[in-house]
Coordinates of C-alpha atoms in Angstrom, one line a residue:
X1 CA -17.9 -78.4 -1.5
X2 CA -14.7 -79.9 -1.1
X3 CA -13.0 -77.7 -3.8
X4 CA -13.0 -74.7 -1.4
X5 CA -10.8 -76.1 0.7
X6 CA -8.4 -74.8 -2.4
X7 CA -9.0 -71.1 -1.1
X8 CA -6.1 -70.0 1.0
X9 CA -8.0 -67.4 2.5
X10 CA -10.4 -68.5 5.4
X11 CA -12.9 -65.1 5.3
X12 CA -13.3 -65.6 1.3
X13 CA -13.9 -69.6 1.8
X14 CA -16.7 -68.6 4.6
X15 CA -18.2 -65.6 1.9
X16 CA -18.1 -68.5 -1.1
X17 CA -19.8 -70.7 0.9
X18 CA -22.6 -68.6 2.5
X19 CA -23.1 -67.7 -1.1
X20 CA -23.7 -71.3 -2.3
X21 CA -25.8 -72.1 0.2
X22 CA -27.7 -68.9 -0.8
X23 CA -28.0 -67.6 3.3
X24 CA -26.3 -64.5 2.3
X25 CA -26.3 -62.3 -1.0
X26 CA -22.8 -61.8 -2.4
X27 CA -22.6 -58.1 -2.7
X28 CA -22.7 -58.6 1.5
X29 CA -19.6 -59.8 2.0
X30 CA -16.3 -57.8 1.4
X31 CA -14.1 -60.4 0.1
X32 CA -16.5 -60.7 -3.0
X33 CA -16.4 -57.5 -4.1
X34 CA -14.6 -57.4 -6.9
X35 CA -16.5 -60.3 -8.3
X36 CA -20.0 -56.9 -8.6
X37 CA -17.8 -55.3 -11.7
X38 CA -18.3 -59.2 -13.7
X39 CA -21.7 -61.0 -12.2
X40 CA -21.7 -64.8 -13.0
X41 CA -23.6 -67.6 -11.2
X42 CA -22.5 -69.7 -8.5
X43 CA -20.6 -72.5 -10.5
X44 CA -18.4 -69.7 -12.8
X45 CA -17.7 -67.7 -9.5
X46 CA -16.2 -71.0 -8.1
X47 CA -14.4 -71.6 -11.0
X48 CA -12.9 -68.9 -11.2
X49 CA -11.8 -68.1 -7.9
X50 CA -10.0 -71.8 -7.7
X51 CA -8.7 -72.1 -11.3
X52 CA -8.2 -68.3 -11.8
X53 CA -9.7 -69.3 -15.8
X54 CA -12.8 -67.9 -17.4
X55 CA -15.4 -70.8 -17.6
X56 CA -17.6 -70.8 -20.7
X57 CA -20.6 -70.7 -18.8
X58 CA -21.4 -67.1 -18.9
X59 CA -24.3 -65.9 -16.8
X60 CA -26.3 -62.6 -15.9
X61 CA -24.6 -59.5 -16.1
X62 CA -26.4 -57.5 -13.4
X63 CA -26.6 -58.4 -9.4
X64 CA -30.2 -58.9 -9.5
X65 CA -30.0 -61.8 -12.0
X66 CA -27.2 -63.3 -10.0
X67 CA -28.6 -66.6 -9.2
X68 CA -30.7 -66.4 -12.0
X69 CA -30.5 -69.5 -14.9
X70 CA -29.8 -68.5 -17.9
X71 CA -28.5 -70.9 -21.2
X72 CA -24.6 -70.1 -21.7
X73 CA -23.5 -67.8 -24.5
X74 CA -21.9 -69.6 -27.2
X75 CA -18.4 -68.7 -28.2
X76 CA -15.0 -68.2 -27.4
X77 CA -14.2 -66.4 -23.5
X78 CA -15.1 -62.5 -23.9
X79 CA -11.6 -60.4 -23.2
X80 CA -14.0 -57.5 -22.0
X81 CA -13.0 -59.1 -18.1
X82 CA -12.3 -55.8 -15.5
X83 CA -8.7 -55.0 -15.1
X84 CA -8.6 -57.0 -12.0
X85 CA -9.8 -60.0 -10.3
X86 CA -8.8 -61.6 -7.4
X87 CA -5.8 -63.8 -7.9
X88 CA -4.4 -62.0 -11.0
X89 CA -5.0 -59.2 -13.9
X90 CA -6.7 -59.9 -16.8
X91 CA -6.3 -57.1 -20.1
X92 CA -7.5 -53.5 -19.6
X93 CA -10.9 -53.2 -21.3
X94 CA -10.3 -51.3 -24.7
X95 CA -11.3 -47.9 -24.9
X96 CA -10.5 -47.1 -21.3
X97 CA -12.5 -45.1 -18.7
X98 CA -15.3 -43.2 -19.9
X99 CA -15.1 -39.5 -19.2
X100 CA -17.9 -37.2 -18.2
X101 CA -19.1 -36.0 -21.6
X102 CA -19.0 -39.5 -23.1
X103 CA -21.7 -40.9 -20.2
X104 CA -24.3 -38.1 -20.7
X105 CA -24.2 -37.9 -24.5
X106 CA -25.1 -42.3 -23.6
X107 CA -27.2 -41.4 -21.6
X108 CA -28.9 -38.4 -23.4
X109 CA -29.4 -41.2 -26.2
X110 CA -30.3 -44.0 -24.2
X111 CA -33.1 -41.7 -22.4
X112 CA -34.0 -39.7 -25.6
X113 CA -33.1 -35.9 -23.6
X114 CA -31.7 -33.4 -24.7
X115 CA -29.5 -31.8 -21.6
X116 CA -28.7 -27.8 -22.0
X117 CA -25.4 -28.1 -22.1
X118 CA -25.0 -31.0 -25.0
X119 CA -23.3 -30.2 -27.9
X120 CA -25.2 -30.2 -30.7
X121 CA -24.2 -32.4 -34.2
X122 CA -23.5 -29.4 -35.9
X123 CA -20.9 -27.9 -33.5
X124 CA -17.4 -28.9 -33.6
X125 CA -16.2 -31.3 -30.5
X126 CA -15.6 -29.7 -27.7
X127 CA -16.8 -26.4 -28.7
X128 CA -19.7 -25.0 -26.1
X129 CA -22.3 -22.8 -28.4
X130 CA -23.6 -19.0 -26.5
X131 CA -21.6 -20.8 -22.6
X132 CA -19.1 -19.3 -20.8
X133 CA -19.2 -21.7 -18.0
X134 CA -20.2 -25.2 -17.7
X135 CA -18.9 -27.6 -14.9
X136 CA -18.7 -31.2 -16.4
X137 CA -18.2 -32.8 -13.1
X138 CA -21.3 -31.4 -11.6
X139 CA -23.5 -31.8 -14.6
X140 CA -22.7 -35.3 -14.3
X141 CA -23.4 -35.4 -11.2
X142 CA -26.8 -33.8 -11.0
X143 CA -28.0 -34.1 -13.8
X144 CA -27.5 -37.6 -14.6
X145 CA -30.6 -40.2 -13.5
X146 CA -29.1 -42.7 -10.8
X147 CA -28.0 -46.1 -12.0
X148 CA -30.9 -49.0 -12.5
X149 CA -30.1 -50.6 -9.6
X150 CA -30.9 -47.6 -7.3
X151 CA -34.3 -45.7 -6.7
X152 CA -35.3 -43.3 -9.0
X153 CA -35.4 -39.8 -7.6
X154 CA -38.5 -38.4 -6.7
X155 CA -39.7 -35.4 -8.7
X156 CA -39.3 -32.6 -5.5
X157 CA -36.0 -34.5 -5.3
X158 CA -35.0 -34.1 -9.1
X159 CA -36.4 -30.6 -8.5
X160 CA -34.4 -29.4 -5.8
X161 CA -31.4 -30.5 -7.2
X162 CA -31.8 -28.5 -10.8
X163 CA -32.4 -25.9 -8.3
X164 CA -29.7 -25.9 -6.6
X165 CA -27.1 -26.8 -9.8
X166 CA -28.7 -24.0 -11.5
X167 CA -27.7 -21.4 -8.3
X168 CA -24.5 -22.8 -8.2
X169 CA -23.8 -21.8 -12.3
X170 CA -25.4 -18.4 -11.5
X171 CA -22.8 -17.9 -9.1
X172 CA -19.9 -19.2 -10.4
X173 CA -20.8 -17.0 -13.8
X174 CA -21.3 -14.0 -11.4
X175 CA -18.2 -14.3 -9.8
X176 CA -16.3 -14.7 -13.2
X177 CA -18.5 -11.4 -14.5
X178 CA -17.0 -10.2 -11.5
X179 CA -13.1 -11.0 -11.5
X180 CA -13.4 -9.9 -15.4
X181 CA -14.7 -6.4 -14.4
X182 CA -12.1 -6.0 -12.4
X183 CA -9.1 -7.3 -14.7
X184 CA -10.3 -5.1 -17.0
X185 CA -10.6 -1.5 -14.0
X186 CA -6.7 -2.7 -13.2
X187 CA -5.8 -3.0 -17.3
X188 CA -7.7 0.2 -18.0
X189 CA -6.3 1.9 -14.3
X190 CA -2.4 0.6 -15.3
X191 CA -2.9 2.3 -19.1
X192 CA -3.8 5.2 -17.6
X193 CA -0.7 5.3 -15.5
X194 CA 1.6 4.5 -18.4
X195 CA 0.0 7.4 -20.5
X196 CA 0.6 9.8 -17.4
X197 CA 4.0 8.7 -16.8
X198 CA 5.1 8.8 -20.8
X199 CA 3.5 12.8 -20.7
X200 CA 5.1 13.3 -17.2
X201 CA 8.6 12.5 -18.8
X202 CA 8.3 14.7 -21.5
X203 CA 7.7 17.6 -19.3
X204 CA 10.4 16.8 -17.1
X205 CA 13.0 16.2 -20.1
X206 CA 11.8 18.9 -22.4
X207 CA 11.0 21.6 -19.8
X208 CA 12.1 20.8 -15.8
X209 CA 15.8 19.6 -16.2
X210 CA 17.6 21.5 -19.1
X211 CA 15.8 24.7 -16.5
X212 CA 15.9 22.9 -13.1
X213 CA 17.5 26.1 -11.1
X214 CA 14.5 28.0 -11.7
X215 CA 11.9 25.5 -12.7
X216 CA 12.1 23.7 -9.5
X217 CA 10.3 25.5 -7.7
X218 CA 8.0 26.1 -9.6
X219 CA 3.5 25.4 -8.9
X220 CA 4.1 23.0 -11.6
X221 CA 7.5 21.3 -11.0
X222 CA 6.2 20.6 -7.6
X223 CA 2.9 18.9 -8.6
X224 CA 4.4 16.8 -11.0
X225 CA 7.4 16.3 -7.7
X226 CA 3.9 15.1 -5.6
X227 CA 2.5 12.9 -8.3
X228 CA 5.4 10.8 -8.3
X229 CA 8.4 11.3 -10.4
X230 CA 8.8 8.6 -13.4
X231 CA 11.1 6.1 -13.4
X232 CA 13.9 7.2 -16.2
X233 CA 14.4 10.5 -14.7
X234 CA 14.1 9.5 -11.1
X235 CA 17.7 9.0 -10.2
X236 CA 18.5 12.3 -11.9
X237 CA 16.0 14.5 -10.3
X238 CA 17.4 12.9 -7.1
X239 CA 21.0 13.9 -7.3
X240 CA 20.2 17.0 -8.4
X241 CA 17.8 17.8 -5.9
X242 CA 20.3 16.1 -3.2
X243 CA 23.1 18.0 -4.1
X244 CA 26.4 17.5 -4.0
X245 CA 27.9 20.0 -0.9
X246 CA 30.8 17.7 0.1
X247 CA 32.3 18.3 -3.5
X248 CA 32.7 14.2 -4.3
X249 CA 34.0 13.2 -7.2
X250 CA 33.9 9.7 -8.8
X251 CA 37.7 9.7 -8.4
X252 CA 37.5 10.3 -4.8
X253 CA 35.1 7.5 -4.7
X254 CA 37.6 5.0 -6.6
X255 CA 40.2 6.0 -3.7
X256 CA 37.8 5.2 -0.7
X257 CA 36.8 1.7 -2.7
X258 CA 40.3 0.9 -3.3
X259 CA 40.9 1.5 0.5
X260 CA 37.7 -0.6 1.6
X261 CA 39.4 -3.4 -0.4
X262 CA 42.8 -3.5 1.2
X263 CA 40.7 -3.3 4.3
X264 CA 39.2 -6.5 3.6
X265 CA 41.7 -8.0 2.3
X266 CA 43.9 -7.3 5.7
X267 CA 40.8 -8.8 7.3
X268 CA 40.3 -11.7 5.7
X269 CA 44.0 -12.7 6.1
X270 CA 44.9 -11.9 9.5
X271 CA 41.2 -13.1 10.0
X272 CA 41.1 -10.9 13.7
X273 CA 38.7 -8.5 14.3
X274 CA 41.0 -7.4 17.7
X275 CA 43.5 -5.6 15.3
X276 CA 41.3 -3.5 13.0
X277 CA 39.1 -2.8 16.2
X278 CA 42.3 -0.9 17.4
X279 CA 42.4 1.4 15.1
X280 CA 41.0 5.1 16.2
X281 CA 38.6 5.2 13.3
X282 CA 35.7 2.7 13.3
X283 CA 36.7 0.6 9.9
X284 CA 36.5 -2.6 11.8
X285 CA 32.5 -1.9 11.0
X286 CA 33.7 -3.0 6.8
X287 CA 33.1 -7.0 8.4
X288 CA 29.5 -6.2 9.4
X289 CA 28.6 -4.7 6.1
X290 CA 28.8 -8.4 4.6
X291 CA 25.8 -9.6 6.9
X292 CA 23.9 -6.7 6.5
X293 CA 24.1 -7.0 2.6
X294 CA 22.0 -10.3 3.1
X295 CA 19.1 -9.1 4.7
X296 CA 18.8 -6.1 2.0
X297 CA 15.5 -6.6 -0.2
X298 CA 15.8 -10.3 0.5
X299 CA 12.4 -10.9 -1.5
X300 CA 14.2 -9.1 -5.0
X301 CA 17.4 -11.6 -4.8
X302 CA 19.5 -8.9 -6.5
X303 CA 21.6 -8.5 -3.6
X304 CA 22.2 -11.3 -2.0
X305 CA 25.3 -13.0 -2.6
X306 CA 25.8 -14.2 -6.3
X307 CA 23.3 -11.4 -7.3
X308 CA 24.0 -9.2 -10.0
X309 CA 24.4 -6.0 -7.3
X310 CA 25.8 -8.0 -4.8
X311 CA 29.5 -6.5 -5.2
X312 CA 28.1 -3.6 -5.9
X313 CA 26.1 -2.5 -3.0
X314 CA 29.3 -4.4 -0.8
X315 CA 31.5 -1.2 -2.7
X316 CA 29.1 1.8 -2.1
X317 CA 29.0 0.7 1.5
X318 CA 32.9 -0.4 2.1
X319 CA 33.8 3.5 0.7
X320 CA 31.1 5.1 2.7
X321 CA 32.7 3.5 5.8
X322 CA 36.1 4.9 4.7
X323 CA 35.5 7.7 3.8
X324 CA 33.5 8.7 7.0
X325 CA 35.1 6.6 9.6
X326 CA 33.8 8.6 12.5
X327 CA 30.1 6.9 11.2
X328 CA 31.2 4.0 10.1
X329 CA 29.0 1.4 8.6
X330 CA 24.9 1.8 10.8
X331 CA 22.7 -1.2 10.0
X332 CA 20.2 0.0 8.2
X333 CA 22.2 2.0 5.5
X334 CA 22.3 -1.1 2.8
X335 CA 18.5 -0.5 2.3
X336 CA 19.4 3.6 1.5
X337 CA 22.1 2.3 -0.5
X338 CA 20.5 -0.2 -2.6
X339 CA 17.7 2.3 -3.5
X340 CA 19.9 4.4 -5.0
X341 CA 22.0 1.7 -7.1
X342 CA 18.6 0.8 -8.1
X343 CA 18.4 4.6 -9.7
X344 CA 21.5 6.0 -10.1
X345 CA 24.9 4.4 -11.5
X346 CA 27.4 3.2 -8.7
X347 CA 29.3 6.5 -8.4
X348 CA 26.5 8.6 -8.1
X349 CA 25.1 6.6 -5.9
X350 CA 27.6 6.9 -4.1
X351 CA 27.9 10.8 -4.4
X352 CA 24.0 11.0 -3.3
X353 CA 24.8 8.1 -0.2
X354 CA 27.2 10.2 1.3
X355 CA 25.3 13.6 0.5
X356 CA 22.2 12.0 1.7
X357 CA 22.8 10.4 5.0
X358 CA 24.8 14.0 5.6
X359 CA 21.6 16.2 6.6
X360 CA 21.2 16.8 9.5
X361 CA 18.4 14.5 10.6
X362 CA 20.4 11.5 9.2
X363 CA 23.9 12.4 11.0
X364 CA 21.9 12.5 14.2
X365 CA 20.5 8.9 13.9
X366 CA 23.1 7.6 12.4
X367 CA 25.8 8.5 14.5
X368 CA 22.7 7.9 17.3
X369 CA 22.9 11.6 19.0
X370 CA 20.9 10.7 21.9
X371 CA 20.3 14.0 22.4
X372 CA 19.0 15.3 19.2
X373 CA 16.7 12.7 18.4
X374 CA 14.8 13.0 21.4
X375 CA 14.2 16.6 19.4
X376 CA 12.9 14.8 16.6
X377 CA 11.1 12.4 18.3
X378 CA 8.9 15.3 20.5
X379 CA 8.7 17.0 17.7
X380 CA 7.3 14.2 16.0
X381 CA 4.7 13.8 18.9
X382 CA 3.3 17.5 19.2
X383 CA 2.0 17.0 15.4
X384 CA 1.1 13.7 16.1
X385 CA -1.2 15.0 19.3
X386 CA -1.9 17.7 16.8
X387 CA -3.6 15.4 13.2
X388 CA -4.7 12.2 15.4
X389 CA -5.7 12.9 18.9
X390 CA -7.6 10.0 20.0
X391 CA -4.8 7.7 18.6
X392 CA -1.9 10.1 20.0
X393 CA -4.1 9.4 23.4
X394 CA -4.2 5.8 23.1
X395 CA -0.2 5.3 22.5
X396 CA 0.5 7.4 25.6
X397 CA -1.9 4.9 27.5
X398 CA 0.0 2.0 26.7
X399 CA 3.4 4.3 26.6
X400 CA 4.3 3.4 23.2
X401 CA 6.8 6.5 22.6
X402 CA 7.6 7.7 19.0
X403 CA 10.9 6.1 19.2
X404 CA 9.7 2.5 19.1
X405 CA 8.3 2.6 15.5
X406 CA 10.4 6.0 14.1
X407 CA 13.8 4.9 14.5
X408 CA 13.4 1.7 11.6
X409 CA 11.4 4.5 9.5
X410 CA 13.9 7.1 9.2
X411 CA 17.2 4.6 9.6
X412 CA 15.9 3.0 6.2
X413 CA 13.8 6.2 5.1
X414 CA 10.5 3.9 4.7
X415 CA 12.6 1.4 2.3
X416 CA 12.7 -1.5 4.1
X417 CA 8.9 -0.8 5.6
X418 CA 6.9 -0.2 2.7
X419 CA 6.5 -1.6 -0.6
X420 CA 9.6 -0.6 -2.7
X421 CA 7.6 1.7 -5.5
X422 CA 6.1 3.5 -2.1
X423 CA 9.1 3.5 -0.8
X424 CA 10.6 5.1 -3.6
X425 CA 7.3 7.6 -4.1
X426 CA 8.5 8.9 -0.3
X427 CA 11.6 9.1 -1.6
X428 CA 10.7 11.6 -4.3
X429 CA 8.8 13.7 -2.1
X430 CA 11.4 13.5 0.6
X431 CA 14.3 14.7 -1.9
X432 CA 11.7 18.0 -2.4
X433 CA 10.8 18.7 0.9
X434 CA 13.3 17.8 3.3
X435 CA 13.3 16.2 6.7
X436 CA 9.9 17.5 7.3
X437 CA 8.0 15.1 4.8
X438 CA 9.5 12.0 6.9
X439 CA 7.5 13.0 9.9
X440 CA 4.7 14.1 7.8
X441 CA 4.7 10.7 6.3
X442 CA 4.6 8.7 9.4
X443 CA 1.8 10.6 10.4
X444 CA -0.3 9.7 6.7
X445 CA 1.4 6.1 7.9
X446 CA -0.6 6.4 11.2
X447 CA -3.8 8.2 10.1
X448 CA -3.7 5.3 7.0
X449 CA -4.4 2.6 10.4
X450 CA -5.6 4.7 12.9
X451 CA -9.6 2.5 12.9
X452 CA -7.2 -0.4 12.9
X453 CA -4.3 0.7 15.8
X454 CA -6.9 1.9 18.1
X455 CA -8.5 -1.6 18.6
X456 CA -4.5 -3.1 19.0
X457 CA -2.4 -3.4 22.6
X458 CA 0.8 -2.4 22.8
X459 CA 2.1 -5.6 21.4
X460 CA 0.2 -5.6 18.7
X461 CA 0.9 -2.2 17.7
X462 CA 4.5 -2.9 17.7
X463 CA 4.3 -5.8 15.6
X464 CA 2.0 -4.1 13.2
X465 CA 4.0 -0.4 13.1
X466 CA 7.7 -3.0 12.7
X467 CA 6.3 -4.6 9.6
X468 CA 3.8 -2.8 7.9
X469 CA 0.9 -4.0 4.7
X470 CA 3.0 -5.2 1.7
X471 CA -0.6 -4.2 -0.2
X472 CA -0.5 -0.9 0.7
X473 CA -1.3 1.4 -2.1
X474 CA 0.6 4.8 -2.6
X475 CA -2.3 6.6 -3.6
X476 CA -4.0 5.8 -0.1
X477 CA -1.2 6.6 1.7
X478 CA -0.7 9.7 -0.1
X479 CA -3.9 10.9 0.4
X480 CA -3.5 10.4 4.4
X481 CA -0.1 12.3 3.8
X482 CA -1.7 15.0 2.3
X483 CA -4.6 15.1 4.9
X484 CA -2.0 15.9 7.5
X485 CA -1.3 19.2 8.6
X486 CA 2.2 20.3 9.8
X487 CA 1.1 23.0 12.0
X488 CA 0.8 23.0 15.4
X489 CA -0.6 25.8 17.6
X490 CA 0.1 28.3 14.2
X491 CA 4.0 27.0 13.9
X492 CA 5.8 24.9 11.7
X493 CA 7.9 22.5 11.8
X494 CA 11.4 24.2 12.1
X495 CA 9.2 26.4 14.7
X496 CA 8.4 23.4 16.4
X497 CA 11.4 21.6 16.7
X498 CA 13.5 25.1 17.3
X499 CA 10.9 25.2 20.4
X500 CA 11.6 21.6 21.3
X501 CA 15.1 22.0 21.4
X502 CA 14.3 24.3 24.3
X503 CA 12.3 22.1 26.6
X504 CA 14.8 18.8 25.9
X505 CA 17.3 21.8 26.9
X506 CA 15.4 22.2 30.1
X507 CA 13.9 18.9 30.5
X508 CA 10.6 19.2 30.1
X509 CA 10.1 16.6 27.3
X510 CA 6.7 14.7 28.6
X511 CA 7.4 10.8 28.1
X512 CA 10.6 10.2 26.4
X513 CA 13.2 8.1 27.0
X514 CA 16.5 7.4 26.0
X515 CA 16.3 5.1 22.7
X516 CA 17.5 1.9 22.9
X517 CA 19.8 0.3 20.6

């Protein structure tokens, strides 16, 4: 066959010519098998490979009639050729790829049955009549006989796999049923909350606020406090129930801001920190505020830089700083801050920031009194060996003190810890309570994952107590809060911490240690 030498390819002259000489079938070889999609006999194959033409010698369509002779059809070259052949492309075929549904309604009629999932005449196309589910792709797959040139299935075979396709639609249709029911528990669960809220903010418009002096204190005010307070009267009920004792006004706020700016401005052009650091106050903190602001509610993108409370939060926090130098700016008040912006307008958050972080148990972490938070923090522990022994037991056996997981819980008061509308759920409580409820709530916090904590080391604790669940459900947590008793040996917690005071006096604090900042 002298024409092969034609062939620049060695492997396909060696396939062509085992092929002619008929040692080895063609659908063997690699090289030809492009040439499976369009059959022909040995002569068009030839042809074709070394002219690149169709010949008009058409022959079997099927590899088992390969070599088989058949007269030639009559008439011009069919343009029905595959989209590719070997040495070029010929036209697509017309019509294009067949999809799923197309090859078992063909098949349906080639075979005369009648699949479950056909569509019948009557039904519009692509309309499935009393079906929810109905994988295409694996119909086709199982359902479908295997091509001519294959065995048949056997029946066990043919069997098994309806099986096994039918258990696999039972449980896809189980787990929609499934994922339906519970759409339809959270839709019915988040109406429910909407109606509570709507009738909760009546109660507290119509009857709480125009009488909050003597309604606050009230059986009722304080179970509607506990069942979280709604949204449009949240920032309200906070500054009321904050108070106002150091007598701001929104004047004396527009002096401290127009202050923090001439501050910065000084800053940014003598662009020293040594200068402002000499001052007696401790203004040279305004710098750090910027970073800070960056790392506040990071997931939200409200404050970060371009953010539409960007400049905001940046003034709360620059008239804080100078309007109590002796604080100055303590990372960790951006989160307080940006709560309340997120409630309140920007002077009365400002009036409830500066209100807020003056109680007592925020001065003394904030302006990091050694002293007096080692109060707190064995105060903290007597209820803690008090609700959740066994857990209390195994922190002391790895000496994981109070102070390693309380001070970001009450620096941020649970803000940057838990979700935000937890956060701010705490927060109503807190404004109601006091101090007290902060402890109280990282106790629920504790008793929430005690099963989980008491399989964890040390390290894993602290990991796990730094960055808490972002699923975490207020309800749950709540309900561990409430499950938690703040007595301990029949006193309370002023009691408590009026009694600790005496022993830090003395000394006799078991296991604390200086916090480390």
């Amino acid at each position: 066959y002298p024409h092969l030498q034609r062939l620049p390819d060695p492997l396909i002259q060696s396939d062509i010519q085992s092929v002619v000489t008929g040692t080895v079938p063609p659908w063997r070889h690699s090289g030809l098998s492009v040439l499976l999609r369009d059959t022909m006999c040995v002569t068009c194959m030839v042809v074709r490979l070394v002219t690149g033409r169709e010949t008009d010698l058409r022959c079997c369509r099927s590899p088992r009639g390969l070599f088989s002779k058949r007269q030639a059809e009559a008439g011009p070259p069919s343009q029905s050729a595959p989209g590719w052949k070997l040495f070029g492309k010929v036209p697509l075929r017309e019509g294009g790829q067949k999809d799923s549904r197309t090859i078992q309604q063909e098949y349906e009629a080639r075979t005369g049955k009648l699949s479950p999932t056909a569509v019948p005449d009557g039904c519009p196309h692509g309309r499935r009549k009393n079906l929810e589910f109905q994988p295409l792709s694996t119909t086709a797959l199982i359902l479908e006989d295997r091509p001519a040139n294959l065995p048949a299935k056997s029946s066990e075979e043919a069997q098994r796999h309806r099986q096994e396709y039918d258990e696999m639609v039972a449980e896809a249709k189980k787990r929609e049923l499934k994922d339906a029911r519970r759409k339809v528990k959270q839709m019915k669960e988040r109406f429910r909350q909407e109606d509570i809220i709507a009738n909760t903010m009546v109660v507290w418009n119509t009857e709480i606020l125009p009488n909050w002096e003597s309604m606050r204190n009230t059986r009722r005010a304080r179970d509607l406090w506990w069942q979280g307070l709604p949204p449009n009267v949240r920032g309200r009920v906070w500054s009321l129930a904050v108070g106002n004792e150091l007598n701001i006004t929104p004047e004396l706020y527009e002096i401290f801001l127009s202050r923090a700016k001439e501050r910065w401005k000084s800053f940014s052009e003598t662009g020293s920190e040594a200068e402002m650091a000499s001052l007696a106050d401790r203004e040279s903190s305004l710098d750090l505020i910027k970073l800070d602001i960056a790392r506040t509610f990071p997931s939200l993108f409200i404050f970060q830089k371009g953010g539409p409370y960007h400049d905001l939060l940046h003034s709360v926090l620059g008239a804080y700083t100078c309007y109590r130098p002796d604080v100055g700016y303590v990372q960790g008040m951006s989160f307080i801050a940006a709560v309340l912006i997120l409630n309140l307008e920007e002077a009365d958050a400002f009036i409830a920031f500066a209100n807020l972080l003056n109680k007592p148990c925020q001065m003394a972490f904030f302006r990091v009194d050694h002293e007096l938070m080692l109060k707190y923090f064995a105060a903290f522990e007597a209820f803690f060996e008090e609700n959740l022994p066994r857990l209390c037991e195994h922190f002391r056996g790895y000496s994981l003190t109070p102070d390693l997981y309380l001070i970001d819980w009450i620096f941020t008061l649970y803000s940057k810890s838990l979700p935000l509308d937890v956060a701010c759920r705490v927060w109503d409580v807190f404004c109601r309570d006091g101090e007290e409820f902060l402890f109280r709530t990282g106790l629920g916090i504790l008793r929430l994952y005690e099963d989980v904590l008491l399989q964890m080391d040390f390290i894993h604790i602290a990991q796990f107590l730094t960055r808490l669940p972002e699923d975490m459900a207020s309800e749950n947590l709540f309900s561990c809060i409430s499950s938690t008793q703040m007595v301990s040996g029949n006193r309370k917690w002023t009691q408590v911490r009026r009694a600790v005071a005496l022993e830090v006096k003395r000394g006799l604090v078991r296991g604390q240690r200086r916090p480390a900042f």
